[in-house]
PDB file of C-alpha atoms in Angstrom:
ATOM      1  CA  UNK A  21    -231.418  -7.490  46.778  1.00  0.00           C
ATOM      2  CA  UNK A  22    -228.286  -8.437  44.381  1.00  0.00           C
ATOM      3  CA  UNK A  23    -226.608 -11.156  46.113  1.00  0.00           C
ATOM      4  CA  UNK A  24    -223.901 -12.567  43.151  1.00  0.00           C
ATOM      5  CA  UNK A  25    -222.480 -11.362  39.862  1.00  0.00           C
ATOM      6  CA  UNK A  26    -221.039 -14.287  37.713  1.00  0.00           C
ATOM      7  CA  UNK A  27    -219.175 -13.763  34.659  1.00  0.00           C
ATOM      8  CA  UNK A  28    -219.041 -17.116  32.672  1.00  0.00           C
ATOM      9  CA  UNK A  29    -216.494 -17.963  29.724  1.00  0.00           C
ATOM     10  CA  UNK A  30    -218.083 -20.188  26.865  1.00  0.00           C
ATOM     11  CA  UNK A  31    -215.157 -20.744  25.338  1.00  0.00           C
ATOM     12  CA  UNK A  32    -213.622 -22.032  28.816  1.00  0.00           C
ATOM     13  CA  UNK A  33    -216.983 -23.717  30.013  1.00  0.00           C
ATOM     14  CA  UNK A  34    -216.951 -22.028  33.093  1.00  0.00           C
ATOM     15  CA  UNK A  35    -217.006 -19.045  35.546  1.00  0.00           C
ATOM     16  CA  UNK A  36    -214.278 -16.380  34.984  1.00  0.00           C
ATOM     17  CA  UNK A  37    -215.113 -14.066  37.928  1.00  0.00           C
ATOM     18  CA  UNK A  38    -217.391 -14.175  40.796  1.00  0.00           C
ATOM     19  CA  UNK A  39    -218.527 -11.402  42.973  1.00  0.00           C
ATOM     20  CA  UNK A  40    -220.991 -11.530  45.879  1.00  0.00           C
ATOM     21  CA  UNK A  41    -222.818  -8.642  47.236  1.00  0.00           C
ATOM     22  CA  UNK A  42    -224.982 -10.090  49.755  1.00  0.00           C
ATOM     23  CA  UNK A  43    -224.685 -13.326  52.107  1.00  0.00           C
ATOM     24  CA  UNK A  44    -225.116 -15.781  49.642  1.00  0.00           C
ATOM     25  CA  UNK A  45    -221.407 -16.751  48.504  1.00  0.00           C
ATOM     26  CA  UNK A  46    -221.125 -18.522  45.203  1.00  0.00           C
ATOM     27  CA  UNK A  47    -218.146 -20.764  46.118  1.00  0.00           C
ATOM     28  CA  UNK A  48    -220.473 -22.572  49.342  1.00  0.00           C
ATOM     29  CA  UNK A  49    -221.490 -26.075  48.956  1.00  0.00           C
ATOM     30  CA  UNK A  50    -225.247 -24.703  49.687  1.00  0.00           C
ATOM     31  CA  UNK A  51    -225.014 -23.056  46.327  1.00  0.00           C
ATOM     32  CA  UNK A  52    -223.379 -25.380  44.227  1.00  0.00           C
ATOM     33  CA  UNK A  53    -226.577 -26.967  42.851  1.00  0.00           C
ATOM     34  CA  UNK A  54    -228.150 -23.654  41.830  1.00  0.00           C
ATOM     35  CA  UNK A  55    -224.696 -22.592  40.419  1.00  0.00           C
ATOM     36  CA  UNK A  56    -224.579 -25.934  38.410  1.00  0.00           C
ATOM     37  CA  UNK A  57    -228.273 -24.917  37.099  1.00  0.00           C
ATOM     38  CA  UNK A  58    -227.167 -21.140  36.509  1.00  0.00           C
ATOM     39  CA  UNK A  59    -223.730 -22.803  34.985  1.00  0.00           C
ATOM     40  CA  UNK A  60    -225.532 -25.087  31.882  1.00  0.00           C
ATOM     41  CA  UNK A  61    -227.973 -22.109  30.947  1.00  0.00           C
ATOM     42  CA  UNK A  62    -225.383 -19.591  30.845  1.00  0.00           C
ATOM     43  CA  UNK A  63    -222.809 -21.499  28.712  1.00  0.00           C
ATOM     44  CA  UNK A  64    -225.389 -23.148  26.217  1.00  0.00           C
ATOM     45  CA  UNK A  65    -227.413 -19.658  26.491  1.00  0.00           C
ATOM     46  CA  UNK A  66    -226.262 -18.338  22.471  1.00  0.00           C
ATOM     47  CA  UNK A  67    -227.684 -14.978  22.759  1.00  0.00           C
ATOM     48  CA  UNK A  68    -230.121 -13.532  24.839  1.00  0.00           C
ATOM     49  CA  UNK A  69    -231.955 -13.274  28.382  1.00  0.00           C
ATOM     50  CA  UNK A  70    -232.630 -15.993  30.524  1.00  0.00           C
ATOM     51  CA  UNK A  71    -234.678 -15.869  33.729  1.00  0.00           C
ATOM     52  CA  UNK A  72    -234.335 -18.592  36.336  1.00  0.00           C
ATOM     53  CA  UNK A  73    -236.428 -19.134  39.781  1.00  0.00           C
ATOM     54  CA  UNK A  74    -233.557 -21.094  41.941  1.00  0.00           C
ATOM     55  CA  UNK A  75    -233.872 -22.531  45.044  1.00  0.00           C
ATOM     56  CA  UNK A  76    -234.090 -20.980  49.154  1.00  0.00           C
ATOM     57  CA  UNK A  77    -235.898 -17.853  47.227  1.00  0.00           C
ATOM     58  CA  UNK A  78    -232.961 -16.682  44.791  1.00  0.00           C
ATOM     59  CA  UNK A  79    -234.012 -15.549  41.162  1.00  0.00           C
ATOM     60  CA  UNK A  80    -231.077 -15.022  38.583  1.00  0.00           C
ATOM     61  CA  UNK A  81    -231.007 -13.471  35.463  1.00  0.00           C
ATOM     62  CA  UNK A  82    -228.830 -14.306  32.437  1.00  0.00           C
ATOM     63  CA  UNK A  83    -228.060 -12.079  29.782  1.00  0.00           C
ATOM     64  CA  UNK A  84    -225.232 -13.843  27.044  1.00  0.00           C
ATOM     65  CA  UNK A  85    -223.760 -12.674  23.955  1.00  0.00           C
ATOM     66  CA  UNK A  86    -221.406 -14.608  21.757  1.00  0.00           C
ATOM     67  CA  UNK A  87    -218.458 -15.657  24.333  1.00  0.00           C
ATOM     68  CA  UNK A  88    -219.439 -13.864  27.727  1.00  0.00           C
ATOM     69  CA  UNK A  89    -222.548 -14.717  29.820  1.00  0.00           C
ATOM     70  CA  UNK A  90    -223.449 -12.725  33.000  1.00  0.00           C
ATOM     71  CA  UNK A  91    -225.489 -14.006  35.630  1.00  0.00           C
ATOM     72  CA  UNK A  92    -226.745 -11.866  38.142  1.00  0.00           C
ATOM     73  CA  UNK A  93    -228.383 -13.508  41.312  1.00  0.00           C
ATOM     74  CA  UNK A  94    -231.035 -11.896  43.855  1.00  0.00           C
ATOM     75  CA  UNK A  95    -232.522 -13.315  46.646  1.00  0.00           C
ATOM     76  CA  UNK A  96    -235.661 -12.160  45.959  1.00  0.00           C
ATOM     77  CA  UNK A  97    -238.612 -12.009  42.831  1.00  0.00           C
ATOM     78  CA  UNK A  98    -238.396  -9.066  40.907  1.00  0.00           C
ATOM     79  CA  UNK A  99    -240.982  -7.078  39.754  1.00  0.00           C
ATOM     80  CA  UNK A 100    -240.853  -6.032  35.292  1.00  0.00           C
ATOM     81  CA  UNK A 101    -239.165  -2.871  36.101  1.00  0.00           C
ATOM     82  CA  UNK A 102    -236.735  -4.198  37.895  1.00  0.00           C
ATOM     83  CA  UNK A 103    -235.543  -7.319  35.803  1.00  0.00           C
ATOM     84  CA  UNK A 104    -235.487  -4.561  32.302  1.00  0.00           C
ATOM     85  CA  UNK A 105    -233.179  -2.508  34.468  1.00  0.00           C
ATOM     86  CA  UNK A 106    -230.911  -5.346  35.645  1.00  0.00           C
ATOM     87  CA  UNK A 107    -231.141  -6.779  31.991  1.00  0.00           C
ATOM     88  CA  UNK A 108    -229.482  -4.003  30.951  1.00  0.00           C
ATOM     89  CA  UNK A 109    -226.527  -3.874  34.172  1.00  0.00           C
ATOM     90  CA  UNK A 110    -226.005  -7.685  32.598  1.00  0.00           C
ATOM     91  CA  UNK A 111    -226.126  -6.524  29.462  1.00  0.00           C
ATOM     92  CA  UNK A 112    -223.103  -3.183  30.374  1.00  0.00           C
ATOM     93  CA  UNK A 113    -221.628  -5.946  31.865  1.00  0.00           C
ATOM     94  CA  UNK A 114    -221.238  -8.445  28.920  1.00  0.00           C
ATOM     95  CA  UNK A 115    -220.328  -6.287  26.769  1.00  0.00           C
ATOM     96  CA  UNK A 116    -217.989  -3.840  28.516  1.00  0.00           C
ATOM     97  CA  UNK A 117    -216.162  -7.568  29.192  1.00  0.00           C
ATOM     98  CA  UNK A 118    -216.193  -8.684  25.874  1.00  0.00           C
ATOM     99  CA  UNK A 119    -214.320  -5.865  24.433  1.00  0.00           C
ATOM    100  CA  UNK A 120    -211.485  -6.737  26.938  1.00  0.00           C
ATOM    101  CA  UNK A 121    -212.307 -10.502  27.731  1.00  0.00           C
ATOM    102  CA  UNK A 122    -208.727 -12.751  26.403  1.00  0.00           C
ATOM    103  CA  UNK A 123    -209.217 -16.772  27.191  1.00  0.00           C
ATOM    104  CA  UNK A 124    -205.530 -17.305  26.653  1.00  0.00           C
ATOM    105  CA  UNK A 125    -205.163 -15.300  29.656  1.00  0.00           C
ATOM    106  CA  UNK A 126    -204.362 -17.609  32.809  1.00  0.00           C
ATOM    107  CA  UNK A 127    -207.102 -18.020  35.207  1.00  0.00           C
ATOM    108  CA  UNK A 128    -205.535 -15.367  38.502  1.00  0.00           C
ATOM    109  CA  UNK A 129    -205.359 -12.468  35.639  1.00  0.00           C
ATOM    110  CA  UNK A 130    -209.293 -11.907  35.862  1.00  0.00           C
ATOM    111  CA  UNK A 131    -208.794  -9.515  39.016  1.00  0.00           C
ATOM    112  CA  UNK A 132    -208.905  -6.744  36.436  1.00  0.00           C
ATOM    113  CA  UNK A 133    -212.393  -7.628  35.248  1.00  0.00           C
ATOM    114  CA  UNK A 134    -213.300  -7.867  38.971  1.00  0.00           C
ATOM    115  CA  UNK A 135    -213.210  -4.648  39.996  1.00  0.00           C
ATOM    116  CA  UNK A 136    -215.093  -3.532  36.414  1.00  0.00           C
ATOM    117  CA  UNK A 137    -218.034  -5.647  37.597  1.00  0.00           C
ATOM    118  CA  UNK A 138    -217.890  -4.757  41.063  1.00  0.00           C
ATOM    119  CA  UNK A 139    -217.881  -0.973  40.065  1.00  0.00           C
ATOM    120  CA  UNK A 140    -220.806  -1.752  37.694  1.00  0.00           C
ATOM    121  CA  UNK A 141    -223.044  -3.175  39.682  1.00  0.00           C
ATOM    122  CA  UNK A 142    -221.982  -0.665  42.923  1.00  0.00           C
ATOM    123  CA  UNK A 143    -222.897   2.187  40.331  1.00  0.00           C
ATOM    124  CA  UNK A 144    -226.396   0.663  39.750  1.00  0.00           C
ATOM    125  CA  UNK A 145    -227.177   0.313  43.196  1.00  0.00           C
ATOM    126  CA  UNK A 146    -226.207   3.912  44.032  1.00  0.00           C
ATOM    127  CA  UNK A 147    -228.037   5.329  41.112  1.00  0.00           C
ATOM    128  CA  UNK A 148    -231.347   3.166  41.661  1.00  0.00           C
ATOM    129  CA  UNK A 149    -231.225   2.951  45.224  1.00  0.00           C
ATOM    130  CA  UNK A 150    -234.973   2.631  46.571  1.00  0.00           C
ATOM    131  CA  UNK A 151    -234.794   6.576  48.321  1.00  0.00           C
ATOM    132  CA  UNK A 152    -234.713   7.795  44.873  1.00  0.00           C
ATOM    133  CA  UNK A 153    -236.929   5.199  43.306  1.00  0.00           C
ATOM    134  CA  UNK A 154    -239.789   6.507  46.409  1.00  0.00           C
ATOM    135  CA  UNK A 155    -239.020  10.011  45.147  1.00  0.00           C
ATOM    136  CA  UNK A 156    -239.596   9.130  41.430  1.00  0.00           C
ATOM    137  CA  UNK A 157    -243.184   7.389  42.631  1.00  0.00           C
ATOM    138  CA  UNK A 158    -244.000  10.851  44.844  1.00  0.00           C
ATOM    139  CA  UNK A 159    -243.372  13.153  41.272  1.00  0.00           C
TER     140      UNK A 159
END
């Protein structure tokens, strides 16, 4: 489902941290044009959600706040449900960053926020995993 995580910097004009969960890796030449797209939204973005229909099938969503944008990639639609609760993962996300997020810091110290956005999105997938989601509909 989730196939990237992309933390942009406004300030810097570009991505800070990538993370890919799926097959789709966001350094490939094959993505490059949909990362360019995803790229321009998220830094000119101001506040808010964006929702973008990319190429090959991949939907992202873009949630940004005043310096951080998050874009979170899937490779497939998503239904309302779904893009409210992965809103709000982008939205954690953004603003657990934010609180931390230093753009004097050189570009190999964002390891740290790395792992924060890896656990993140690992926690969501755990918690909403479809088993439980079937249960929920069964109740």
């Amino acid at each position: 489902m989730i196939e990237n995580a992309i933390i942009f910097s406004k300030e810097a004009n570009k991505a800070i941290v990538t993370s890919a969960f799926g097959e789709v890796d966001p350094e490939t030449e094959d993505f490059s044009d949909s990362l360019a797209k995803i790229r321009e939204i998220a830094i000119k973005l101001e506040k808010g959600v964006f929702n973008l229909d990319l190429s090959a099938g991949l939907t992202a969503i873009i949630f940004a706040i005043q310096n951080i944008s998050v874009a979170l990639v899937f490779n497939e639609s998503l239904d309302k449900r779904a893009i409210k609760e992965w809103e709000d993962v982008a939205k954690q996300i953004a603003s657990g960053i934010d609180k931390i997020y230093d753009p004097k810091k050189a570009d190999n110290e964002y390891s740290e926020y790395k792992k924060i956005l890896d656990e993140i999105v690992e926690w969501h997938l755990k918690e909403e995993s479809p088993i439980d989601k079937m249960k929920d509909a069964l109740w």
